[in-house]
Amino acid sequence: MGKLAIIGGSGIQDDPQFHDAEWKRVDSQFVMEYYNGFGDGFVDCRVSNDLIFIPRHGRDTDDSVRYGPSRTQYAANLIAAKMLGATAVVAFSAVGSLRGEKIHVKDLVIPDTYNDQSGRDNNLFGIGFVVHHAGVPAFSKELCDLLSDVGRDLVGEGENRFH
């Protein structure tokens, strides 16, 4: 596998793996009008030889995030990862579950599909630009298998641990 981009929050950013990585600012040139001035297309990243870390909500300044969940520059983050040479992207997120009786707090879940109920425009290509994209499968089987192997090693098998 080539260079890996990790998109995540402060829990991931504080990992010692990223302490020596250099901060870079990438101009993705992707600005969506609905950001109302919040999204400028610039993405701050920590970059090492084979790893890129992108803070999902922008680089923290004074204990606050740059973009709240409804203003996060998802497309700009992905474009910046590609511009920096990423061949795979893994995003970590703390989210709820539609299966609360089975999946609990601190469980690790490797999804094979998703159900977007955000209400956000899911067209990252802009207005008037037609792209024929097959969204199935939503995730690379090879990457899901690799993450599953690593996840089992980290948290073990068993009820309410790894899904």
PDB file of C-alpha atoms in Angstrom:
ATOM      1  CA  MET A   1       0.000   0.000   0.000  1.00  0.00           C
ATOM      2  CA  GLY A   2       1.237   3.523  -0.755  1.00  0.00           C
ATOM      3  CA  LYS A   3       0.853   6.575   1.443  1.00  0.00           C
ATOM      4  CA  LEU A   4      -2.026   6.369   3.941  1.00  0.00           C
ATOM      5  CA  ALA A   5      -4.154   9.370   4.929  1.00  0.00           C
ATOM      6  CA  ILE A   6      -5.903   9.282   8.293  1.00  0.00           C
ATOM      7  CA  ILE A   7      -8.758  11.685   8.928  1.00  0.00           C
ATOM      8  CA  GLY A   8      -9.799  11.972  12.546  1.00  0.00           C
ATOM      9  CA  GLY A   9     -10.257  14.055  15.655  1.00  0.00           C
ATOM     10  CA  SER A  10      -8.089  15.045  18.586  1.00  0.00           C
ATOM     11  CA  GLY A  11      -8.045  11.495  19.965  1.00  0.00           C
ATOM     12  CA  ILE A  12      -6.120  10.399  16.884  1.00  0.00           C
ATOM     13  CA  GLN A  13      -4.089  13.591  16.496  1.00  0.00           C
ATOM     14  CA  ASP A  14      -2.596  13.212  19.979  1.00  0.00           C
ATOM     15  CA  ASP A  15      -1.091   9.826  19.091  1.00  0.00           C
ATOM     16  CA  PRO A  16       2.742   9.898  19.360  1.00  0.00           C
ATOM     17  CA  GLN A  17       2.909   8.641  15.732  1.00  0.00           C
ATOM     18  CA  PHE A  18       2.129  12.206  14.612  1.00  0.00           C
ATOM     19  CA  HIS A  19       4.300  14.223  17.024  1.00  0.00           C
ATOM     20  CA  ASP A  20       7.257  14.532  14.639  1.00  0.00           C
ATOM     21  CA  ALA A  21       5.156  14.959  11.499  1.00  0.00           C
ATOM     22  CA  GLU A  22       5.444  18.341   9.824  1.00  0.00           C
ATOM     23  CA  TRP A  23       2.382  20.610   9.518  1.00  0.00           C
ATOM     24  CA  LYS A  24       1.599  21.574   5.924  1.00  0.00           C
ATOM     25  CA  ARG A  25      -1.165  23.725   4.460  1.00  0.00           C
ATOM     26  CA  VAL A  26      -2.695  22.459   1.220  1.00  0.00           C
ATOM     27  CA  ASP A  27      -4.892  24.564  -1.060  1.00  0.00           C
ATOM     28  CA  SER A  28      -7.416  22.035  -2.354  1.00  0.00           C
ATOM     29  CA  GLN A  29      -9.095  24.793  -4.407  1.00  0.00           C
ATOM     30  CA  PHE A  30     -12.405  23.227  -3.398  1.00  0.00           C
ATOM     31  CA  VAL A  31     -14.829  25.780  -1.976  1.00  0.00           C
ATOM     32  CA  MET A  32     -18.537  25.099  -1.628  1.00  0.00           C
ATOM     33  CA  GLU A  33     -20.907  28.054  -1.600  1.00  0.00           C
ATOM     34  CA  TYR A  34     -23.012  26.656   1.234  1.00  0.00           C
ATOM     35  CA  TYR A  35     -20.145  27.033   3.706  1.00  0.00           C
ATOM     36  CA  ASN A  36     -21.091  30.740   3.954  1.00  0.00           C
ATOM     37  CA  GLY A  37     -17.494  31.869   4.283  1.00  0.00           C
ATOM     38  CA  PHE A  38     -16.445  29.092   6.654  1.00  0.00           C
ATOM     39  CA  GLY A  39     -14.783  26.822   4.096  1.00  0.00           C
ATOM     40  CA  ASP A  40     -11.876  28.285   2.170  1.00  0.00           C
ATOM     41  CA  GLY A  41     -10.533  25.073   0.661  1.00  0.00           C
ATOM     42  CA  PHE A  42      -7.335  25.191   2.727  1.00  0.00           C
ATOM     43  CA  VAL A  43      -6.532  22.027   4.669  1.00  0.00           C
ATOM     44  CA  ASP A  44      -3.905  21.810   7.419  1.00  0.00           C
ATOM     45  CA  CYS A  45      -2.259  18.367   7.600  1.00  0.00           C
ATOM     46  CA  ARG A  46       0.529  16.624   9.442  1.00  0.00           C
ATOM     47  CA  VAL A  47       2.726  14.808   6.928  1.00  0.00           C
ATOM     48  CA  SER A  48       5.474  12.228   7.362  1.00  0.00           C
ATOM     49  CA  ASN A  49       7.096   9.932   4.791  1.00  0.00           C
ATOM     50  CA  ASP A  50       4.275   7.401   4.527  1.00  0.00           C
ATOM     51  CA  LEU A  51       1.480   8.902   6.624  1.00  0.00           C
ATOM     52  CA  ILE A  52      -0.796  11.929   6.396  1.00  0.00           C
ATOM     53  CA  PHE A  53      -2.991  13.086   9.279  1.00  0.00           C
ATOM     54  CA  ILE A  54      -5.862  15.465   8.491  1.00  0.00           C
ATOM     55  CA  PRO A  55      -7.837  16.865  11.432  1.00  0.00           C
ATOM     56  CA  ARG A  56     -11.450  16.410  10.297  1.00  0.00           C
ATOM     57  CA  HIS A  57     -12.605  19.697  11.830  1.00  0.00           C
ATOM     58  CA  GLY A  58      -9.491  21.672  10.892  1.00  0.00           C
ATOM     59  CA  ARG A  59      -6.367  22.392  12.911  1.00  0.00           C
ATOM     60  CA  ASP A  60      -7.123  23.200  16.542  1.00  0.00           C
ATOM     61  CA  THR A  61      -6.431  26.748  17.595  1.00  0.00           C
ATOM     62  CA  ASP A  62      -6.845  27.885  21.199  1.00  0.00           C
ATOM     63  CA  ASP A  63      -8.687  24.673  22.161  1.00  0.00           C
ATOM     64  CA  SER A  64     -11.355  25.126  19.503  1.00  0.00           C
ATOM     65  CA  VAL A  65     -11.898  23.465  16.151  1.00  0.00           C
ATOM     66  CA  ARG A  66     -11.926  25.413  12.934  1.00  0.00           C
ATOM     67  CA  TYR A  67     -15.062  23.795  11.488  1.00  0.00           C
ATOM     68  CA  GLY A  68     -18.008  22.346  13.355  1.00  0.00           C
ATOM     69  CA  PRO A  69     -19.597  19.096  12.108  1.00  0.00           C
ATOM     70  CA  SER A  70     -22.010  20.878   9.763  1.00  0.00           C
ATOM     71  CA  ARG A  71     -19.204  22.949   8.195  1.00  0.00           C
ATOM     72  CA  THR A  72     -16.436  20.364   7.894  1.00  0.00           C
ATOM     73  CA  GLN A  73     -14.718  20.475   4.499  1.00  0.00           C
ATOM     74  CA  TYR A  74     -15.106  16.771   3.693  1.00  0.00           C
ATOM     75  CA  ALA A  75     -14.343  17.127  -0.012  1.00  0.00           C
ATOM     76  CA  ALA A  76     -11.401  19.474   0.561  1.00  0.00           C
ATOM     77  CA  ASN A  77      -9.938  16.978   3.055  1.00  0.00           C
ATOM     78  CA  LEU A  78     -10.140  14.154   0.503  1.00  0.00           C
ATOM     79  CA  ILE A  79      -8.703  16.289  -2.293  1.00  0.00           C
ATOM     80  CA  ALA A  80      -5.802  17.386  -0.040  1.00  0.00           C
ATOM     81  CA  ALA A  81      -5.077  13.733   0.806  1.00  0.00           C
ATOM     82  CA  LYS A  82      -4.914  12.889  -2.900  1.00  0.00           C
ATOM     83  CA  MET A  83      -2.722  15.930  -3.628  1.00  0.00           C
ATOM     84  CA  LEU A  84      -0.262  14.732  -0.955  1.00  0.00           C
ATOM     85  CA  GLY A  85      -0.044  11.295  -2.576  1.00  0.00           C
ATOM     86  CA  ALA A  86      -2.485   9.236  -0.491  1.00  0.00           C
ATOM     87  CA  THR A  87      -3.527   5.978  -2.106  1.00  0.00           C
ATOM     88  CA  ALA A  88      -5.893   5.061   0.753  1.00  0.00           C
ATOM     89  CA  VAL A  89      -7.894   7.045   3.314  1.00  0.00           C
ATOM     90  CA  VAL A  90      -9.092   5.823   6.690  1.00  0.00           C
ATOM     91  CA  ALA A  91     -11.406   8.060   8.695  1.00  0.00           C
ATOM     92  CA  PHE A  92     -12.030   7.609  12.412  1.00  0.00           C
ATOM     93  CA  SER A  93     -15.133   9.041  13.980  1.00  0.00           C
ATOM     94  CA  ALA A  94     -17.095   8.848  17.199  1.00  0.00           C
ATOM     95  CA  VAL A  95     -20.703   8.338  16.141  1.00  0.00           C
ATOM     96  CA  GLY A  96     -23.919   6.746  17.315  1.00  0.00           C
ATOM     97  CA  SER A  97     -25.398   3.473  16.152  1.00  0.00           C
ATOM     98  CA  LEU A  98     -28.756   2.407  14.807  1.00  0.00           C
ATOM     99  CA  ARG A  99     -28.122  -0.864  16.669  1.00  0.00           C
ATOM    100  CA  GLY A 100     -27.619   0.462  20.202  1.00  0.00           C
ATOM    101  CA  GLU A 101     -28.506  -2.860  21.804  1.00  0.00           C
ATOM    102  CA  LYS A 102     -25.550  -4.536  20.045  1.00  0.00           C
ATOM    103  CA  ILE A 103     -22.964  -1.792  19.476  1.00  0.00           C
ATOM    104  CA  HIS A 104     -21.818   0.069  22.591  1.00  0.00           C
ATOM    105  CA  VAL A 105     -19.582   2.976  23.562  1.00  0.00           C
ATOM    106  CA  LYS A 106     -15.914   2.251  22.780  1.00  0.00           C
ATOM    107  CA  ASP A 107     -16.729  -0.566  20.347  1.00  0.00           C
ATOM    108  CA  LEU A 108     -14.697  -0.612  17.135  1.00  0.00           C
ATOM    109  CA  VAL A 109     -16.754  -0.869  13.953  1.00  0.00           C
ATOM    110  CA  ILE A 110     -15.418  -1.400  10.421  1.00  0.00           C
ATOM    111  CA  PRO A 111     -18.325  -0.502   8.104  1.00  0.00           C
ATOM    112  CA  ASP A 112     -18.943  -2.061   4.718  1.00  0.00           C
ATOM    113  CA  THR A 113     -21.593   0.484   3.729  1.00  0.00           C
ATOM    114  CA  TYR A 114     -23.138   3.660   5.100  1.00  0.00           C
ATOM    115  CA  ASN A 115     -26.480   5.378   5.474  1.00  0.00           C
ATOM    116  CA  ASP A 116     -26.104   9.141   5.017  1.00  0.00           C
ATOM    117  CA  GLN A 117     -28.862  10.935   6.918  1.00  0.00           C
ATOM    118  CA  SER A 118     -26.952  14.194   7.280  1.00  0.00           C
ATOM    119  CA  GLY A 119     -29.148  16.142   4.879  1.00  0.00           C
ATOM    120  CA  ARG A 120     -26.009  17.597   3.271  1.00  0.00           C
ATOM    121  CA  ASP A 121     -25.551  17.772  -0.480  1.00  0.00           C
ATOM    122  CA  ASN A 122     -23.837  14.499  -1.359  1.00  0.00           C
ATOM    123  CA  ASN A 123     -22.563  15.797  -4.696  1.00  0.00           C
ATOM    124  CA  LEU A 124     -18.937  16.732  -4.115  1.00  0.00           C
ATOM    125  CA  PHE A 125     -18.486  17.667  -7.768  1.00  0.00           C
ATOM    126  CA  GLY A 126     -20.497  20.904  -7.760  1.00  0.00           C
ATOM    127  CA  ILE A 127     -23.475  22.213  -9.640  1.00  0.00           C
ATOM    128  CA  GLY A 128     -23.599  21.549 -13.378  1.00  0.00           C
ATOM    129  CA  PHE A 129     -20.787  19.011 -13.397  1.00  0.00           C
ATOM    130  CA  VAL A 130     -21.903  15.490 -14.273  1.00  0.00           C
ATOM    131  CA  VAL A 131     -19.952  12.540 -12.898  1.00  0.00           C
ATOM    132  CA  HIS A 132     -21.043   8.940 -13.287  1.00  0.00           C
ATOM    133  CA  HIS A 133     -19.823   7.247 -10.150  1.00  0.00           C
ATOM    134  CA  ALA A 134     -20.722   3.765  -8.976  1.00  0.00           C
ATOM    135  CA  GLY A 135     -20.933   4.153  -5.189  1.00  0.00           C
ATOM    136  CA  VAL A 136     -21.082   0.411  -4.576  1.00  0.00           C
ATOM    137  CA  PRO A 137     -19.108  -0.968  -2.928  1.00  0.00           C
ATOM    138  CA  ALA A 138     -18.802   2.036  -0.658  1.00  0.00           C
ATOM    139  CA  PHE A 139     -15.491   0.857   0.786  1.00  0.00           C
ATOM    140  CA  SER A 140     -12.541  -1.126  -0.534  1.00  0.00           C
ATOM    141  CA  LYS A 141     -12.883  -4.798   0.485  1.00  0.00           C
ATOM    142  CA  GLU A 142      -9.102  -5.125   0.734  1.00  0.00           C
ATOM    143  CA  LEU A 143      -8.848  -2.137   3.083  1.00  0.00           C
ATOM    144  CA  CYS A 144     -11.809  -3.358   5.191  1.00  0.00           C
ATOM    145  CA  ASP A 145     -10.166  -6.799   5.508  1.00  0.00           C
ATOM    146  CA  LEU A 146      -6.868  -5.224   6.560  1.00  0.00           C
ATOM    147  CA  LEU A 147      -8.574  -2.972   9.119  1.00  0.00           C
ATOM    148  CA  SER A 148     -10.547  -5.961  10.442  1.00  0.00           C
ATOM    149  CA  ASP A 149      -7.350  -7.944  10.992  1.00  0.00           C
ATOM    150  CA  VAL A 150      -5.724  -5.019  12.805  1.00  0.00           C
ATOM    151  CA  GLY A 151      -8.906  -4.335  14.805  1.00  0.00           C
ATOM    152  CA  ARG A 152      -9.110  -7.929  16.030  1.00  0.00           C
ATOM    153  CA  ASP A 153      -5.464  -7.737  17.115  1.00  0.00           C
ATOM    154  CA  LEU A 154      -6.103  -4.472  18.993  1.00  0.00           C
ATOM    155  CA  VAL A 155      -9.371  -5.173  20.787  1.00  0.00           C
ATOM    156  CA  GLY A 156      -9.827  -8.907  20.450  1.00  0.00           C
ATOM    157  CA  GLU A 157     -12.910 -10.826  19.475  1.00  0.00           C
ATOM    158  CA  GLY A 158     -15.999 -11.009  21.597  1.00  0.00           C
ATOM    159  CA  GLU A 159     -19.336  -9.471  22.338  1.00  0.00           C
ATOM    160  CA  ASN A 160     -19.460  -5.658  22.319  1.00  0.00           C
ATOM    161  CA  ARG A 161     -15.838  -5.126  21.303  1.00  0.00           C
ATOM    162  CA  PHE A 162     -15.306  -5.427  17.554  1.00  0.00           C
ATOM    163  CA  HIS A 163     -17.866  -5.426  14.745  1.00  0.00           C
TER     164      HIS A 163
END
